[in-house]
PDB file of C-alpha atoms in Angstrom:
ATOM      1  CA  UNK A   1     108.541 132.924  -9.483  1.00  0.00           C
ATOM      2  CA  UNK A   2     105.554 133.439 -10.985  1.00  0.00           C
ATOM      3  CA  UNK A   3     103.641 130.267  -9.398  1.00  0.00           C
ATOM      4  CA  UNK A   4     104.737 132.338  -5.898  1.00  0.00           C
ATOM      5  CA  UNK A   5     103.307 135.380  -6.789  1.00  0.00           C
ATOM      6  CA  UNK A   6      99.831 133.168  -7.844  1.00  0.00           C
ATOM      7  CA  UNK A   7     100.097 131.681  -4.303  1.00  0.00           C
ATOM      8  CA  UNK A   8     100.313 135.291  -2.680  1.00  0.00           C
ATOM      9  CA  UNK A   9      97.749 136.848  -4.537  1.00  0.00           C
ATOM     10  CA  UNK A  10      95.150 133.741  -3.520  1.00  0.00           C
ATOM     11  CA  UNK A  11      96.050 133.701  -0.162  1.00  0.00           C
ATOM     12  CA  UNK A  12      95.121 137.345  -0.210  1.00  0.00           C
ATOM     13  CA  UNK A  13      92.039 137.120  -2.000  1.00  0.00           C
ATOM     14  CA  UNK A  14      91.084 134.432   1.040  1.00  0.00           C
ATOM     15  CA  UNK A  15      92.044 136.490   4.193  1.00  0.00           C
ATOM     16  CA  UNK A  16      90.407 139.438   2.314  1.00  0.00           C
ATOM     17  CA  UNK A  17      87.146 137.417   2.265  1.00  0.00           C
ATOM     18  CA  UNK A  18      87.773 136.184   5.749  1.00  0.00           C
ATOM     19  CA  UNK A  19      87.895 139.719   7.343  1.00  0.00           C
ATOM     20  CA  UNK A  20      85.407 140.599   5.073  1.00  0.00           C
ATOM     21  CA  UNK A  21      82.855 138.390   6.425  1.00  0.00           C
ATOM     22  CA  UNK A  22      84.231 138.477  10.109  1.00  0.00           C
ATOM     23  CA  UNK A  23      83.258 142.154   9.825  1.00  0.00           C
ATOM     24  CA  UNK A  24      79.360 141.608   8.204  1.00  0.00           C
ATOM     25  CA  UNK A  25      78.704 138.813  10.934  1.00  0.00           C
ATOM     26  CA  UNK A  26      79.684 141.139  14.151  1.00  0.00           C
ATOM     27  CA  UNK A  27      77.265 143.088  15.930  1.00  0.00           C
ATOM     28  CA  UNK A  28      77.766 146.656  15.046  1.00  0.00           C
ATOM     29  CA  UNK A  29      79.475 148.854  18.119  1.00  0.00           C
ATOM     30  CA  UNK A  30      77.144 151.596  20.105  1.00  0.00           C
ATOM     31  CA  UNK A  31      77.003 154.754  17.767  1.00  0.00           C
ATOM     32  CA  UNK A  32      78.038 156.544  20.737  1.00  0.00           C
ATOM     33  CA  UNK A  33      79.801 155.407  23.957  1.00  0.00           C
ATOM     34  CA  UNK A  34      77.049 156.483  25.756  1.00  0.00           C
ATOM     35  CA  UNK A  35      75.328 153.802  24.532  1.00  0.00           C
ATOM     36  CA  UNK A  36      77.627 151.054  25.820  1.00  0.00           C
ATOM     37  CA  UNK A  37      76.522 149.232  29.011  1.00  0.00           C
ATOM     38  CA  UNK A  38      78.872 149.945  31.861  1.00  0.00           C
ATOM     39  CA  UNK A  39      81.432 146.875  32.273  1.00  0.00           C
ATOM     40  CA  UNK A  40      80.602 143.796  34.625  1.00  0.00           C
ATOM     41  CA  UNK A  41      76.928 144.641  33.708  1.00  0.00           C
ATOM     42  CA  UNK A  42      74.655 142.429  31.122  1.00  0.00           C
ATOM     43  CA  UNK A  43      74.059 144.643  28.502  1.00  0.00           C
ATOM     44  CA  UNK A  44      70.290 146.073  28.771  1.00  0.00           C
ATOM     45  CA  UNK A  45      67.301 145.101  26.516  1.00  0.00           C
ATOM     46  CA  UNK A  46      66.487 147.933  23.795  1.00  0.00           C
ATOM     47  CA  UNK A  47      64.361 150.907  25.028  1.00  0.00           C
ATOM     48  CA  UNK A  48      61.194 151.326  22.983  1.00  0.00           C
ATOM     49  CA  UNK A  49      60.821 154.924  21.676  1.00  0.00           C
ATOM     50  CA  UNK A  50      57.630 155.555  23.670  1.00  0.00           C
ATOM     51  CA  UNK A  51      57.927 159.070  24.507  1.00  0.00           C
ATOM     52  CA  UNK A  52      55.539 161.501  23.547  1.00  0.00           C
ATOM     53  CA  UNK A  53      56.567 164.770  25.512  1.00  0.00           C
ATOM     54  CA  UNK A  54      60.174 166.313  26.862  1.00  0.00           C
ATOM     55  CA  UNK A  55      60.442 166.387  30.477  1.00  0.00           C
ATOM     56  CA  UNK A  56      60.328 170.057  30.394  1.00  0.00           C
ATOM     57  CA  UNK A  57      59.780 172.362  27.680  1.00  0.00           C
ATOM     58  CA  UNK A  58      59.808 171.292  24.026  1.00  0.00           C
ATOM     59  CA  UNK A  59      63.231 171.088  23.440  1.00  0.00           C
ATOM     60  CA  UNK A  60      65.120 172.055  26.358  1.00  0.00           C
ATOM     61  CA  UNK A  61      69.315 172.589  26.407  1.00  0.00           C
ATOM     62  CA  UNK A  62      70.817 168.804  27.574  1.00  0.00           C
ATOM     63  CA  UNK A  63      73.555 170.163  30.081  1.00  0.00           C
ATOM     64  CA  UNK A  64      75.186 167.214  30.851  1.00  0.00           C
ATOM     65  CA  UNK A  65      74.562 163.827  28.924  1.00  0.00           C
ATOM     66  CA  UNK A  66      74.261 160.105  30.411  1.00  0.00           C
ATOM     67  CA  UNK A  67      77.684 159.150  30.868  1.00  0.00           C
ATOM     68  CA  UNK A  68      77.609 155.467  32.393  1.00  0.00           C
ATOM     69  CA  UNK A  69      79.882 154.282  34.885  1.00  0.00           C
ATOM     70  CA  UNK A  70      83.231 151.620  33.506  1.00  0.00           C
ATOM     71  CA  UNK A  71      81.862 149.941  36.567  1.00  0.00           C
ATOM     72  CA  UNK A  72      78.433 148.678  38.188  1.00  0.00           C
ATOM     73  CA  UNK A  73      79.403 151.301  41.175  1.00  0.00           C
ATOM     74  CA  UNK A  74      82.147 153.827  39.596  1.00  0.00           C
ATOM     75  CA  UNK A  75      81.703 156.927  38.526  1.00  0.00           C
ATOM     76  CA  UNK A  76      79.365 158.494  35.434  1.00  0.00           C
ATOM     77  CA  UNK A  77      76.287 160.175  35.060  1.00  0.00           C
ATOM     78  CA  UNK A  78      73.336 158.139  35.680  1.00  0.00           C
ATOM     79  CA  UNK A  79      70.666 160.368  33.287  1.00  0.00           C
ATOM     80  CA  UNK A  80      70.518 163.766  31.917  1.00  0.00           C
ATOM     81  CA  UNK A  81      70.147 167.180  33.024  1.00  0.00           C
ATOM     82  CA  UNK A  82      67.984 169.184  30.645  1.00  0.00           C
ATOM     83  CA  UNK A  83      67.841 173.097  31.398  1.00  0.00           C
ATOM     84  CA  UNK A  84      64.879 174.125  33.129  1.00  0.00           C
ATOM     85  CA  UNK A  85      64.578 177.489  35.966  1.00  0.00           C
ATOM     86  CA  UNK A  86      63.034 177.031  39.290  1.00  0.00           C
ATOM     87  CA  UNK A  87      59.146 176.820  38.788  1.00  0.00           C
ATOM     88  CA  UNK A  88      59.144 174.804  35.484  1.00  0.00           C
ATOM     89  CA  UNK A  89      56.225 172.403  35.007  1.00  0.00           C
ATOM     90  CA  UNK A  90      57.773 168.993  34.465  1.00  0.00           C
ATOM     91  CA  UNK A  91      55.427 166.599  32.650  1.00  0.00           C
ATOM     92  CA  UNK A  92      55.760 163.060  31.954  1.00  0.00           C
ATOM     93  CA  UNK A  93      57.458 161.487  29.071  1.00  0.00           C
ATOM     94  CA  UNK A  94      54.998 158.765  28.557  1.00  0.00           C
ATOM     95  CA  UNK A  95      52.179 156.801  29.878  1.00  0.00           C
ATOM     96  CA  UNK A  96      52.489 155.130  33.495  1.00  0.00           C
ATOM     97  CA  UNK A  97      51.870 154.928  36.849  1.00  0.00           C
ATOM     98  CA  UNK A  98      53.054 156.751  39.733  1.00  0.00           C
ATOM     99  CA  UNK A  99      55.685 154.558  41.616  1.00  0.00           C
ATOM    100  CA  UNK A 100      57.505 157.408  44.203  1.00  0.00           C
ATOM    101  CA  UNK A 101      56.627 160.907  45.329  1.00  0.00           C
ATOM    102  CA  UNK A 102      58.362 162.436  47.841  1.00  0.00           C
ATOM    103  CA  UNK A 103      61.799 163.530  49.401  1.00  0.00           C
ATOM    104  CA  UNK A 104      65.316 161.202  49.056  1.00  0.00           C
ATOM    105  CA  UNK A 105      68.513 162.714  50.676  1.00  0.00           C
ATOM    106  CA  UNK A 106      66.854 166.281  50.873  1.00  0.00           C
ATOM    107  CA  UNK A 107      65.901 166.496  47.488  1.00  0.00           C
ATOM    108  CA  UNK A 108      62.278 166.187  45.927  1.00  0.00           C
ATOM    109  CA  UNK A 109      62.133 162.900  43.658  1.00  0.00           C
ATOM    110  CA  UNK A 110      59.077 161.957  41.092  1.00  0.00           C
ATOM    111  CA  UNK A 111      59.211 157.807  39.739  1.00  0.00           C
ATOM    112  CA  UNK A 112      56.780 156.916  37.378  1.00  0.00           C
ATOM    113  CA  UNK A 113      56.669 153.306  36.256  1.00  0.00           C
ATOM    114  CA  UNK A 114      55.743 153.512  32.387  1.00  0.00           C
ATOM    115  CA  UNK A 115      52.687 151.240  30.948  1.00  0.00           C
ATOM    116  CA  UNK A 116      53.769 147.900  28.706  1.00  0.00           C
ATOM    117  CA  UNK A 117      57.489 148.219  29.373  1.00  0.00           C
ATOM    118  CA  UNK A 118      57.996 144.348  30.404  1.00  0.00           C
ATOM    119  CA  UNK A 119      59.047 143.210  33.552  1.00  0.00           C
ATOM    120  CA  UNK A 120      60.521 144.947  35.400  1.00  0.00           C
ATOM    121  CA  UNK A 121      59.460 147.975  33.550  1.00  0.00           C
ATOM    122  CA  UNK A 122      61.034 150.911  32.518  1.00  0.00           C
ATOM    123  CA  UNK A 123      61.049 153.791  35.393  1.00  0.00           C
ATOM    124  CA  UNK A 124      61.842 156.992  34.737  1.00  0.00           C
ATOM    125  CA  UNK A 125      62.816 159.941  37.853  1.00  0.00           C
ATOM    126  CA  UNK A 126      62.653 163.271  37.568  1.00  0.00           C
ATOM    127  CA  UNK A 127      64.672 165.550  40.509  1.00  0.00           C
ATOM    128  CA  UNK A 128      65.057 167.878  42.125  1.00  0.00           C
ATOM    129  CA  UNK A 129      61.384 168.559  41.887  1.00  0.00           C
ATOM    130  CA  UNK A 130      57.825 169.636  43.841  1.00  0.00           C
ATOM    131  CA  UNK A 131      55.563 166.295  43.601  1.00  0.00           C
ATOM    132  CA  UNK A 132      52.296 167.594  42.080  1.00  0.00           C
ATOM    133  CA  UNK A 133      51.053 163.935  41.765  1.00  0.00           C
ATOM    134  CA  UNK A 134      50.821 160.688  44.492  1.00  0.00           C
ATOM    135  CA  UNK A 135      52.001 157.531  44.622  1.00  0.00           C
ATOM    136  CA  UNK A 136      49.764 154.919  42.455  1.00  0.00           C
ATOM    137  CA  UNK A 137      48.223 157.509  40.299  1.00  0.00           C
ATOM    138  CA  UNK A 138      47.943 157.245  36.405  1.00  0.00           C
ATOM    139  CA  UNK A 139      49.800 159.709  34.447  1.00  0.00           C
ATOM    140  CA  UNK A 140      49.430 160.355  30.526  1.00  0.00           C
ATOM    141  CA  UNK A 141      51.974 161.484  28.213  1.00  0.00           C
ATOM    142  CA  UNK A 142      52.694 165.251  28.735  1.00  0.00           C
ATOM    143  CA  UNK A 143      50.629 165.818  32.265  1.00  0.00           C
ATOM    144  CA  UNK A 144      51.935 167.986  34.199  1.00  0.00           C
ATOM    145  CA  UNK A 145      53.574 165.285  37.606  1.00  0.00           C
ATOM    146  CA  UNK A 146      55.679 167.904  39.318  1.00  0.00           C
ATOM    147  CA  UNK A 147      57.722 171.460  39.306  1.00  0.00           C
ATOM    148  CA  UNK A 148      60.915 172.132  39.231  1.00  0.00           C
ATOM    149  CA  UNK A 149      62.782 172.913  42.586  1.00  0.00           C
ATOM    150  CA  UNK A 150      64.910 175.807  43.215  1.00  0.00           C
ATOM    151  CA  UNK A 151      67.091 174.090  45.393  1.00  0.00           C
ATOM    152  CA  UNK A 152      68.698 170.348  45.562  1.00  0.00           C
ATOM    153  CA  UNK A 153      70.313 170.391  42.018  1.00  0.00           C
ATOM    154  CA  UNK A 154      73.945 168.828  41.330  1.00  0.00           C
ATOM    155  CA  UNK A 155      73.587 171.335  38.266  1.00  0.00           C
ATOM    156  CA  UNK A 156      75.775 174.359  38.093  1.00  0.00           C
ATOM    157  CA  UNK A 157      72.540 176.333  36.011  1.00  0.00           C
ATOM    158  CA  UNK A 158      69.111 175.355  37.453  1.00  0.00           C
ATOM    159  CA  UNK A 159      68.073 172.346  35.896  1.00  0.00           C
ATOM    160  CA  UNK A 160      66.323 169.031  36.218  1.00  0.00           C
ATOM    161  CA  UNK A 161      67.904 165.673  36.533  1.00  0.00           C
ATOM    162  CA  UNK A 162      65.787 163.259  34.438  1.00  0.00           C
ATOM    163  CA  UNK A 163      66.719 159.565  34.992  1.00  0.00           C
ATOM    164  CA  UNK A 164      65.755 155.689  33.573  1.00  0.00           C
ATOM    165  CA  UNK A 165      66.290 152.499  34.662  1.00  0.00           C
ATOM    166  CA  UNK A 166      64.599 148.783  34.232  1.00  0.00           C
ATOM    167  CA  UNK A 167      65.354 147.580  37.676  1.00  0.00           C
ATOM    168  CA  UNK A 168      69.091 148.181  38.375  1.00  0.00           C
ATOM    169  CA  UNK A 169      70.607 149.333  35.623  1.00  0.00           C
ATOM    170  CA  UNK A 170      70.831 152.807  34.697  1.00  0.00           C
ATOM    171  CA  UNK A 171      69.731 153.412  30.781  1.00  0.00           C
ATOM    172  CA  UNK A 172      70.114 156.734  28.835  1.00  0.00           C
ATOM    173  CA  UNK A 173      66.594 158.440  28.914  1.00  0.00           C
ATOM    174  CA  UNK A 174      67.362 160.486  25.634  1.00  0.00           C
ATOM    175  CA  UNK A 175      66.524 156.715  24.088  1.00  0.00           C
ATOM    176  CA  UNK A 176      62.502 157.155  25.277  1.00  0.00           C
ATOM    177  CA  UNK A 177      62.220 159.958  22.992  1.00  0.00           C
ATOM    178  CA  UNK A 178      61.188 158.875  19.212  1.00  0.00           C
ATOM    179  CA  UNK A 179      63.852 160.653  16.257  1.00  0.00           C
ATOM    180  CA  UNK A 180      60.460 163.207  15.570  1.00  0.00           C
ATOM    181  CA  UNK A 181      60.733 164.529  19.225  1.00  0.00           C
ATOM    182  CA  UNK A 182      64.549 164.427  20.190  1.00  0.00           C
ATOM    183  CA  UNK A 183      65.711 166.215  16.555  1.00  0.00           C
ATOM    184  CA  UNK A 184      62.658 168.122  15.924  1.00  0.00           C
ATOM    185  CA  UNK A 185      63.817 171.572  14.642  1.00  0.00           C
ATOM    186  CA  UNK A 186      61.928 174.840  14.624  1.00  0.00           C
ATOM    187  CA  UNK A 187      58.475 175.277  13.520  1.00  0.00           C
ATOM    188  CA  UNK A 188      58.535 176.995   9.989  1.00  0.00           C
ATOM    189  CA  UNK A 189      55.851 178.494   8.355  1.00  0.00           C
ATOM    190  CA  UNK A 190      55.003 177.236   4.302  1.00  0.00           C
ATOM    191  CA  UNK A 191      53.464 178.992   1.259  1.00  0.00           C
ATOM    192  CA  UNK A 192      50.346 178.169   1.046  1.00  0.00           C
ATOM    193  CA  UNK A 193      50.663 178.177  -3.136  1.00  0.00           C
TER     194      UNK A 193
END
């Protein structure tokens, strides 16, 4: 009886260890689904956090998140829409070069290829929006690339939709943005003494 109970015990002890270290040796799941590629897709290479400035404003209300699609052409949301009236300067997120400006399916579109982002690189859109630079220009964190349009939006509140992608995939642009920048609270003033 009690040479059972021994045998019970140990082969406890070993599946124990077994899902122990079954568990330490997987890669960890996405924090959030978002962050899952969609299925039938390779999973996409990191995204440096290379952003220096918010699309528009300096923290601006995310109305709808990235939501990728279960599927390489099903249904999702293929970037954010950040909060932003008719008329609002949008400015690039980082450093890069100017790869579209102009019109797509009625609607104003801004690419911008961004600087030392591997091959392909990284390319972030902006829409709807009023091109205020051209194709092949340079554009620094922060400049000023387009405004926003009052028409042409999928948004029920006016809004911009800002999008990334490293050549066909679809990656969540909230990643761009270093922790500093996307949860930077209010300015608050300090005692001096």
């Amino acid at each position: 009886m009690r040479a059972n109970r021994c045998v019970r015990v140990c082969a406890r002890l070993i599946l124990l260890v077994i899902v122990t270290a079954t568990a330490l040796l997987a890669p960890p799941p996405p924090l959030f689904a978002a962050d899952a590629p969609p299925a039938g897709t390779d999973p996409p290479a990191t995204v440096p956090a290379i952003g220096r400035a918010w699309p528009v404003g300096s923290r601006p209300r995310v109305l709808r998140g990235w939501e990728p699609p279960a599927t390489v052409y099903g249904p999702g949301h293929r970037g954010v829409d950040l909060a932003a009236p008719a008329g609002t300067p949008v400015r690039a997120v980082a450093q890069g070069r100017v790869a579209f400006a102009g019109r797509v399916a009625g609607r104003g579109v801004v690419s911008v290829d961004l600087t030392a982002t591997g091959d392909p690189p990284l390319r972030t859109t902006y829409e709807p929006v009023t091109a205020t630079v051209e194709e092949g220009e340079e554009v620094e964190p922060g400049e000023v690339i387009a405004t926003v349009d009052a028409t042409g939006s999928h948004c029920t509140a006016p809004c911009v939709h800002w999008g990334l992608r490293r050549g066909d995939s679809y990656l969540n642009p909230l990643s761009l943005l270093p922790p500093w920048l996307l949860h930077r609270g209010p300015s608050r003033l300090l005692p001096l003494a």
